[in-house]
Amino acid sequence: MSIQIENVTLPNGLKVFLKEIHTSPIISHWVWYRVGSRYETAGKTGISHWVEHMQFKGTPTFPAGVLDRAISRDGGLWNAFTHLDWTTFFETMPAAKIDLSLQLESDRMVNSLFDATEVESERTVIISEREGNENNPLFKLEESMQMAAFAHHPYRNEVIGNLADLKSITRDDLYQHYRTYYNPSNAIVAIAGDFKIDEMARKIEAYYAPLQAVSVPDMVDLREPALHKEERIEVSGPGETTYLELTWRSPAAGEEDFFGLSVLDSLLTGPSSLNMFGGGGISNKTSRLYRALVEKELAISINGSVQATIDPYLYGIIITVRPDSTPDKVLNVLDGEINKLMETRVPEEEIQRAVKQARALFAYGSENITNQAFWMGYSEMFAHYAWFENYVKSLQAVTPDQLMSIAKKYLAPQHRVIGIYHPEVAA
Amino acid sequence: MTAPLMTNPSIPGAHDIHRLELPNGITLLVRSNFNSSSVSISGILGAGSQLDPKQKLGLAHFTSLALMRGTGNADFQSIFERLESAGASLGFGASVHNTSVAGRSLAEDLPMLIDTMADCLLNPVFPEEYFERLKSQLLTGLAIRAQDTAEMSSLTFDKLLFPDHPYGVPEDGYPETIMCINRQDLVDFHAHHYSPRNMVMVVVGAVKPQDAFALFAERLSTWNNQHPQKIEKFPAADLPPKTRREDVYLAEKSQTDIVMGSLGPRRSAPEYLAALVGNNILGQFGMMGRIGDAVREKAGLAYYASTSINSWIECGSWEVSAGVNPVNTEKAIRLIIDELERFRNETVLPTELEDSQANFIGRLPLSLESNSGVANAILNLERFNLGLDYLQQYPELIRSVTAVQILDAAQKYLHPQRLVIATAGPSLDKGKTA
């Protein structure tokens, strides 16, 4: 498997990453834009996600309905995602068919039509998507917790946006957002698979080099420190199950502390996989909170999540409370485990265990060409590709003293938001 | 005279899948992939929920989850300490026909993974403490399921389509059936029904076939189970005489999930591939095919509206699923029925057929990117007796599907006046409660 990555920047600012992998006759092509909910303003939440949807609604060359069918006809796999810091579009194609993908992505980078009728049709589709999210009993709790965790930063808003904004955003708002952020100087192309670098570089030049760069407005520094006082939100709703969620401010992915927090998360809740493709993770039954809560019959399950972001975001733990237990009992034990991390040095072998788990997860992810292409662009969104290449080494460098210090700095109770979902008992 | 099949070296086939049958009935299949540093295992044995007593539905599933709660050689924490320290994963589950196992690890840890799997399979002790804990977890899972509109619409659909039939009940049971299960039931289920007869194990990854065979043979070749296994014949599954519908009301939901459809072909049916290609046209191709085009793209009613074919040993189902705002439920159902009528009354267009065939053929390598993807594909080859070269033949098989065959399959299975429709969501009538 080739590990060489070719990296070039075109005169229009487009950064291109290319990696030859000849294990299978396929190529995965990703285009990343530095735009997501982080770039949204009040009244326009959800606009980045909506623009992503509109990217499937036609250009003069690929009218609505033609684009996705063209990719499917060639046997391609395609999708798009909007997140806090980025929006990405990808196609994984049989190698001989990659030109279609290059043509399509370079075309819709600058030529999407944003037809008014399509905008209105997609408005209801996106509201439907939000309604599907709302069916999850925790969605509204988490939405409230996110808003409580940030006073001003756009990270406080859901990527899907709030309903009022989804009803009021206009076609011109969408088009303006698109023109502001979709251009080669604000994008990265990452391609991995069965090609020769020279040949692919010529294709990239042909499709993308003619596109004009547009400067993107500077972002005001909106980074927010951690909360000074614990926030607590309690909601109730149908069902029989009680949930307890906690979030704390987490370090940005580019900060050294990020790796220490990732190790802490591994110890507390089991390792998190950052792979988008690569199928599942590792169980967490020997994690500290599983042993303290599930084995002790206070909880049914526990899960933690760390996200790699440009600005400090949130580290979260969610616990399904046993019917014969209470959130406060669970919280009491959880606080005990966090205090242990603050007061007692973690044995070196536990850190090495977290390292091995990360190494295994990356090995699983690298089976998949689509996932390898994903990593080239993804890590550039908040850091550099070297971040991914050095991830396991960065975990390995974490020391027991650093873990204690990170636990004290980030996981103190005054820095957190607690959310509790109480089931209403049916009459 | 037809041209001989040209072997595609990147697609699994008889040229690189190694097969061995152990004397006790276990079939082993191995495909090496030294481009990765990991291995995946995937397997089945014939101990599924079809063997559950009616009042103890969920027993096969419960037993499969309890296998890893402790063995004669290792307790729960030791089992998971060994796995999680290596970054390995292993899990058991159950469906109607089978108990299944899946796992993966770095290549260097494959002996440990197989050791652990074999120990859990052969020597579980079902500790009482873990039995009770697992029961509580399962009951909470069922309580969560009862509030999930997608799950409840799917469950209700199965119940309506397959009344008094093993395919019509959930493998994880109901609260009242789980409550009836005691620890001895798990012991007995394992003792009577877990057997190497008809067991299949697949390994894909950075391992030589002979090494994988040796690892399995060492741990599993002496396993035997003399209990005769009596599998009840499945009742016949028929189309309903007229449309059956049930609406499940769940309070405080924003979206209604719809599952509607009919019977579908079993995996071995001659019309299976025609139905598969037809289904792609109907509700998958591009942005969810004709159904997606009608319900999402043109009417803007749904974020998702698509179709699926589920083909099992005995028969199958052909389903349309959509998530809509509750006020649009009837409109969405009518649009879907209109599309089913069209699909049933007119042959698909030549361009539609060619597009879908190209889609199936083109995406074959994509579905075989990962070790676990390949392992599951090989498991299906064995499970449905398709032959080791099926994937090599697949492009030609797909190309041979005709529009007339698709129409025949549509007319056989999809009768718009004899559908099953299930919805789950909030009631628009304030008087109706969950």
PDB file of N, CA and C in Angstrom, chain A residues 128-183:
ATOM      1  N   SER A 128     -38.399  18.304   7.070  1.00  0.00           N
ATOM      2  CA  SER A 128     -38.701  16.888   7.316  1.00  0.00           C
ATOM      3  C   SER A 128     -37.509  16.186   7.968  1.00  0.00           C
ATOM      4  N   GLU A 129     -36.311  16.520   7.516  1.00  0.00           N
ATOM      5  CA  GLU A 129     -35.111  15.924   8.123  1.00  0.00           C
ATOM      6  C   GLU A 129     -35.018  16.329   9.593  1.00  0.00           C
ATOM      7  N   ARG A 130     -35.293  17.599   9.852  1.00  0.00           N
ATOM      8  CA  ARG A 130     -35.251  18.063  11.247  1.00  0.00           C
ATOM      9  C   ARG A 130     -36.323  17.349  12.075  1.00  0.00           C
ATOM     10  N   GLU A 131     -37.495  17.178  11.501  1.00  0.00           N
ATOM     11  CA  GLU A 131     -38.576  16.499  12.232  1.00  0.00           C
ATOM     12  C   GLU A 131     -38.178  15.065  12.547  1.00  0.00           C
ATOM     13  N   GLY A 132     -37.464  14.416  11.637  1.00  0.00           N
ATOM     14  CA  GLY A 132     -36.963  13.077  11.923  1.00  0.00           C
ATOM     15  C   GLY A 132     -36.013  13.089  13.104  1.00  0.00           C
ATOM     16  N   ASN A 133     -35.140  14.103  13.168  1.00  0.00           N
ATOM     17  CA  ASN A 133     -34.242  14.243  14.325  1.00  0.00           C
ATOM     18  C   ASN A 133     -35.041  14.449  15.609  1.00  0.00           C
ATOM     19  N   GLU A 134     -36.100  15.246  15.524  1.00  0.00           N
ATOM     20  CA  GLU A 134     -36.898  15.559  16.713  1.00  0.00           C
ATOM     21  C   GLU A 134     -37.589  14.318  17.269  1.00  0.00           C
ATOM     22  N   ASN A 135     -37.763  13.312  16.440  1.00  0.00           N
ATOM     23  CA  ASN A 135     -38.373  12.065  16.935  1.00  0.00           C
ATOM     24  C   ASN A 135     -37.491  11.385  17.971  1.00  0.00           C
ATOM     25  N   ASN A 136     -36.209  11.671  17.952  1.00  0.00           N
ATOM     26  CA  ASN A 136     -35.306  11.144  18.971  1.00  0.00           C
ATOM     27  C   ASN A 136     -35.578  11.920  20.254  1.00  0.00           C
ATOM     28  N   PRO A 137     -35.957  11.221  21.329  1.00  0.00           N
ATOM     29  CA  PRO A 137     -36.334  11.951  22.549  1.00  0.00           C
ATOM     30  C   PRO A 137     -35.216  12.843  23.088  1.00  0.00           C
ATOM     31  N   LEU A 138     -33.969  12.583  22.710  1.00  0.00           N
ATOM     32  CA  LEU A 138     -32.861  13.374  23.256  1.00  0.00           C
ATOM     33  C   LEU A 138     -32.525  14.598  22.407  1.00  0.00           C
ATOM     34  N   PHE A 139     -33.112  14.708  21.239  1.00  0.00           N
ATOM     35  CA  PHE A 139     -32.706  15.779  20.325  1.00  0.00           C
ATOM     36  C   PHE A 139     -32.925  17.149  20.965  1.00  0.00           C
ATOM     37  N   LYS A 140     -34.104  17.360  21.500  1.00  0.00           N
ATOM     38  CA  LYS A 140     -34.390  18.693  22.054  1.00  0.00           C
ATOM     39  C   LYS A 140     -33.573  18.956  23.314  1.00  0.00           C
ATOM     40  N   LEU A 141     -33.317  17.932  24.095  1.00  0.00           N
ATOM     41  CA  LEU A 141     -32.464  18.107  25.267  1.00  0.00           C
ATOM     42  C   LEU A 141     -31.080  18.536  24.826  1.00  0.00           C
ATOM     43  N   GLU A 142     -30.551  17.857  23.817  1.00  0.00           N
ATOM     44  CA  GLU A 142     -29.194  18.153  23.363  1.00  0.00           C
ATOM     45  C   GLU A 142     -29.123  19.537  22.714  1.00  0.00           C
ATOM     46  N   GLU A 143     -30.200  19.912  22.054  1.00  0.00           N
ATOM     47  CA  GLU A 143     -30.234  21.247  21.445  1.00  0.00           C
ATOM     48  C   GLU A 143     -30.151  22.313  22.545  1.00  0.00           C
ATOM     49  N   SER A 144     -30.891  22.090  23.610  1.00  0.00           N
ATOM     50  CA  SER A 144     -30.864  23.040  24.738  1.00  0.00           C
ATOM     51  C   SER A 144     -29.503  23.043  25.429  1.00  0.00           C
ATOM     52  N   MET A 145     -28.906  21.865  25.563  1.00  0.00           N
ATOM     53  CA  MET A 145     -27.607  21.785  26.229  1.00  0.00           C
ATOM     54  C   MET A 145     -26.537  22.523  25.423  1.00  0.00           C
ATOM     55  N   GLN A 146     -26.622  22.387  24.105  1.00  0.00           N
ATOM     56  CA  GLN A 146     -25.631  23.037  23.247  1.00  0.00           C
ATOM     57  C   GLN A 146     -25.749  24.561  23.386  1.00  0.00           C
ATOM     58  N   MET A 147     -26.953  25.043  23.450  1.00  0.00           N
ATOM     59  CA  MET A 147     -27.148  26.482  23.583  1.00  0.00           C
ATOM     60  C   MET A 147     -26.671  26.967  24.951  1.00  0.00           C
ATOM     61  N   ALA A 148     -26.829  26.133  25.952  1.00  0.00           N
ATOM     62  CA  ALA A 148     -26.377  26.526  27.292  1.00  0.00           C
ATOM     63  C   ALA A 148     -24.853  26.507  27.396  1.00  0.00           C
ATOM     64  N   ALA A 149     -24.197  25.689  26.554  1.00  0.00           N
ATOM     65  CA  ALA A 149     -22.746  25.516  26.664  1.00  0.00           C
ATOM     66  C   ALA A 149     -21.976  26.686  26.032  1.00  0.00           C
ATOM     67  N   PHE A 150     -22.639  27.429  25.128  1.00  0.00           N
ATOM     68  CA  PHE A 150     -21.954  28.528  24.446  1.00  0.00           C
ATOM     69  C   PHE A 150     -22.838  29.768  24.499  1.00  0.00           C
ATOM     70  N   ALA A 151     -22.241  30.888  24.906  1.00  0.00           N
ATOM     71  CA  ALA A 151     -23.025  32.124  24.977  1.00  0.00           C
ATOM     72  C   ALA A 151     -23.226  32.701  23.571  1.00  0.00           C
ATOM     73  N   HIS A 152     -22.179  32.707  22.764  1.00  0.00           N
ATOM     74  CA  HIS A 152     -22.234  33.387  21.471  1.00  0.00           C
ATOM     75  C   HIS A 152     -21.757  32.534  20.305  1.00  0.00           C
ATOM     76  N   HIS A 153     -20.842  31.628  20.587  1.00  0.00           N
ATOM     77  CA  HIS A 153     -20.205  30.912  19.477  1.00  0.00           C
ATOM     78  C   HIS A 153     -21.261  30.165  18.675  1.00  0.00           C
ATOM     79  N   PRO A 154     -21.143  30.179  17.342  1.00  0.00           N
ATOM     80  CA  PRO A 154     -22.125  29.453  16.511  1.00  0.00           C
ATOM     81  C   PRO A 154     -22.176  27.955  16.790  1.00  0.00           C
ATOM     82  N   TYR A 155     -21.197  27.410  17.469  1.00  0.00           N
ATOM     83  CA  TYR A 155     -21.264  26.004  17.861  1.00  0.00           C
ATOM     84  C   TYR A 155     -22.481  25.730  18.745  1.00  0.00           C
ATOM     85  N   ARG A 156     -23.114  26.790  19.244  1.00  0.00           N
ATOM     86  CA  ARG A 156     -24.268  26.581  20.106  1.00  0.00           C
ATOM     87  C   ARG A 156     -25.496  26.113  19.325  1.00  0.00           C
ATOM     88  N   ASN A 157     -25.448  26.244  18.005  1.00  0.00           N
ATOM     89  CA  ASN A 157     -26.605  25.902  17.166  1.00  0.00           C
ATOM     90  C   ASN A 157     -26.444  24.538  16.529  1.00  0.00           C
ATOM     91  N   GLU A 158     -27.563  23.851  16.320  1.00  0.00           N
ATOM     92  CA  GLU A 158     -27.530  22.587  15.611  1.00  0.00           C
ATOM     93  C   GLU A 158     -27.175  22.829  14.143  1.00  0.00           C
ATOM     94  N   VAL A 159     -26.459  21.914  13.550  1.00  0.00           N
ATOM     95  CA  VAL A 159     -26.091  22.026  12.137  1.00  0.00           C
ATOM     96  C   VAL A 159     -27.341  22.110  11.265  1.00  0.00           C
ATOM     97  N   ILE A 160     -28.388  21.406  11.648  1.00  0.00           N
ATOM     98  CA  ILE A 160     -29.614  21.403  10.824  1.00  0.00           C
ATOM     99  C   ILE A 160     -30.331  22.745  10.901  1.00  0.00           C
ATOM    100  N   GLY A 161     -30.045  23.542  11.912  1.00  0.00           N
ATOM    101  CA  GLY A 161     -30.688  24.835  12.053  1.00  0.00           C
ATOM    102  C   GLY A 161     -31.965  24.763  12.862  1.00  0.00           C
ATOM    103  N   ASN A 162     -32.434  25.931  13.303  1.00  0.00           N
ATOM    104  CA  ASN A 162     -33.693  25.917  14.046  1.00  0.00           C
ATOM    105  C   ASN A 162     -34.865  26.170  13.102  1.00  0.00           C
ATOM    106  N   LEU A 163     -36.022  25.789  13.542  1.00  0.00           N
ATOM    107  CA  LEU A 163     -37.186  25.769  12.646  1.00  0.00           C
ATOM    108  C   LEU A 163     -37.531  27.159  12.126  1.00  0.00           C
ATOM    109  N   ALA A 164     -37.441  28.149  12.983  1.00  0.00           N
ATOM    110  CA  ALA A 164     -37.788  29.514  12.570  1.00  0.00           C
ATOM    111  C   ALA A 164     -36.897  29.954  11.408  1.00  0.00           C
ATOM    112  N   ASP A 165     -35.604  29.675  11.520  1.00  0.00           N
ATOM    113  CA  ASP A 165     -34.685  30.068  10.447  1.00  0.00           C
ATOM    114  C   ASP A 165     -34.945  29.274   9.177  1.00  0.00           C
ATOM    115  N   LEU A 166     -35.242  27.983   9.338  1.00  0.00           N
ATOM    116  CA  LEU A 166     -35.503  27.151   8.163  1.00  0.00           C
ATOM    117  C   LEU A 166     -36.751  27.641   7.416  1.00  0.00           C
ATOM    118  N   LYS A 167     -37.646  28.263   8.126  1.00  0.00           N
ATOM    119  CA  LYS A 167     -38.857  28.764   7.468  1.00  0.00           C
ATOM    120  C   LYS A 167     -38.612  30.133   6.829  1.00  0.00           C
ATOM    121  N   SER A 168     -37.608  30.862   7.304  1.00  0.00           N
ATOM    122  CA  SER A 168     -37.462  32.246   6.832  1.00  0.00           C
ATOM    123  C   SER A 168     -36.301  32.471   5.875  1.00  0.00           C
ATOM    124  N   ILE A 169     -35.331  31.590   5.812  1.00  0.00           N
ATOM    125  CA  ILE A 169     -34.184  31.755   4.896  1.00  0.00           C
ATOM    126  C   ILE A 169     -34.698  31.818   3.465  1.00  0.00           C
ATOM    127  N   THR A 170     -34.141  32.778   2.698  1.00  0.00           N
ATOM    128  CA  THR A 170     -34.607  32.967   1.326  1.00  0.00           C
ATOM    129  C   THR A 170     -33.629  32.371   0.323  1.00  0.00           C
ATOM    130  N   ARG A 171     -34.070  32.339  -0.910  1.00  0.00           N
ATOM    131  CA  ARG A 171     -33.205  31.844  -1.983  1.00  0.00           C
ATOM    132  C   ARG A 171     -31.956  32.707  -2.087  1.00  0.00           C
ATOM    133  N   ASP A 172     -32.119  33.991  -1.980  1.00  0.00           N
ATOM    134  CA  ASP A 172     -30.968  34.882  -2.095  1.00  0.00           C
ATOM    135  C   ASP A 172     -29.982  34.696  -0.936  1.00  0.00           C
ATOM    136  N   ASP A 173     -30.526  34.420   0.250  1.00  0.00           N
ATOM    137  CA  ASP A 173     -29.635  34.132   1.388  1.00  0.00           C
ATOM    138  C   ASP A 173     -28.756  32.926   1.053  1.00  0.00           C
ATOM    139  N   LEU A 174     -29.393  31.889   0.530  1.00  0.00           N
ATOM    140  CA  LEU A 174     -28.669  30.658   0.220  1.00  0.00           C
ATOM    141  C   LEU A 174     -27.612  30.920  -0.843  1.00  0.00           C
ATOM    142  N   TYR A 175     -28.011  31.633  -1.876  1.00  0.00           N
ATOM    143  CA  TYR A 175     -27.084  31.866  -2.994  1.00  0.00           C
ATOM    144  C   TYR A 175     -25.899  32.707  -2.530  1.00  0.00           C
ATOM    145  N   GLN A 176     -26.179  33.676  -1.689  1.00  0.00           N
ATOM    146  CA  GLN A 176     -25.123  34.538  -1.147  1.00  0.00           C
ATOM    147  C   GLN A 176     -24.125  33.706  -0.328  1.00  0.00           C
ATOM    148  N   HIS A 177     -24.653  32.792   0.483  1.00  0.00           N
ATOM    149  CA  HIS A 177     -23.798  31.927   1.310  1.00  0.00           C
ATOM    150  C   HIS A 177     -22.929  31.060   0.410  1.00  0.00           C
ATOM    151  N   TYR A 178     -23.534  30.521  -0.621  1.00  0.00           N
ATOM    152  CA  TYR A 178     -22.821  29.674  -1.588  1.00  0.00           C
ATOM    153  C   TYR A 178     -21.700  30.450  -2.268  1.00  0.00           C
ATOM    154  N   ARG A 179     -22.022  31.622  -2.740  1.00  0.00           N
ATOM    155  CA  ARG A 179     -21.007  32.405  -3.460  1.00  0.00           C
ATOM    156  C   ARG A 179     -19.877  32.861  -2.537  1.00  0.00           C
ATOM    157  N   THR A 180     -20.217  33.023  -1.281  1.00  0.00           N
ATOM    158  CA  THR A 180     -19.212  33.479  -0.320  1.00  0.00           C
ATOM    159  C   THR A 180     -18.190  32.382  -0.032  1.00  0.00           C
ATOM    160  N   TYR A 181     -18.660  31.170   0.118  1.00  0.00           N
ATOM    161  CA  TYR A 181     -17.789  30.125   0.641  1.00  0.00           C
ATOM    162  C   TYR A 181     -17.374  29.041  -0.359  1.00  0.00           C
ATOM    163  N   TYR A 182     -18.101  28.905  -1.450  1.00  0.00           N
ATOM    164  CA  TYR A 182     -17.777  27.844  -2.404  1.00  0.00           C
ATOM    165  C   TYR A 182     -16.914  28.420  -3.520  1.00  0.00           C
ATOM    166  N   ASN A 183     -15.621  28.254  -3.370  1.00  0.00           N
ATOM    167  CA  ASN A 183     -14.708  28.613  -4.445  1.00  0.00           C
ATOM    168  C   ASN A 183     -13.382  27.918  -4.178  1.00  0.00           C
TER     169      ASN A 183
END
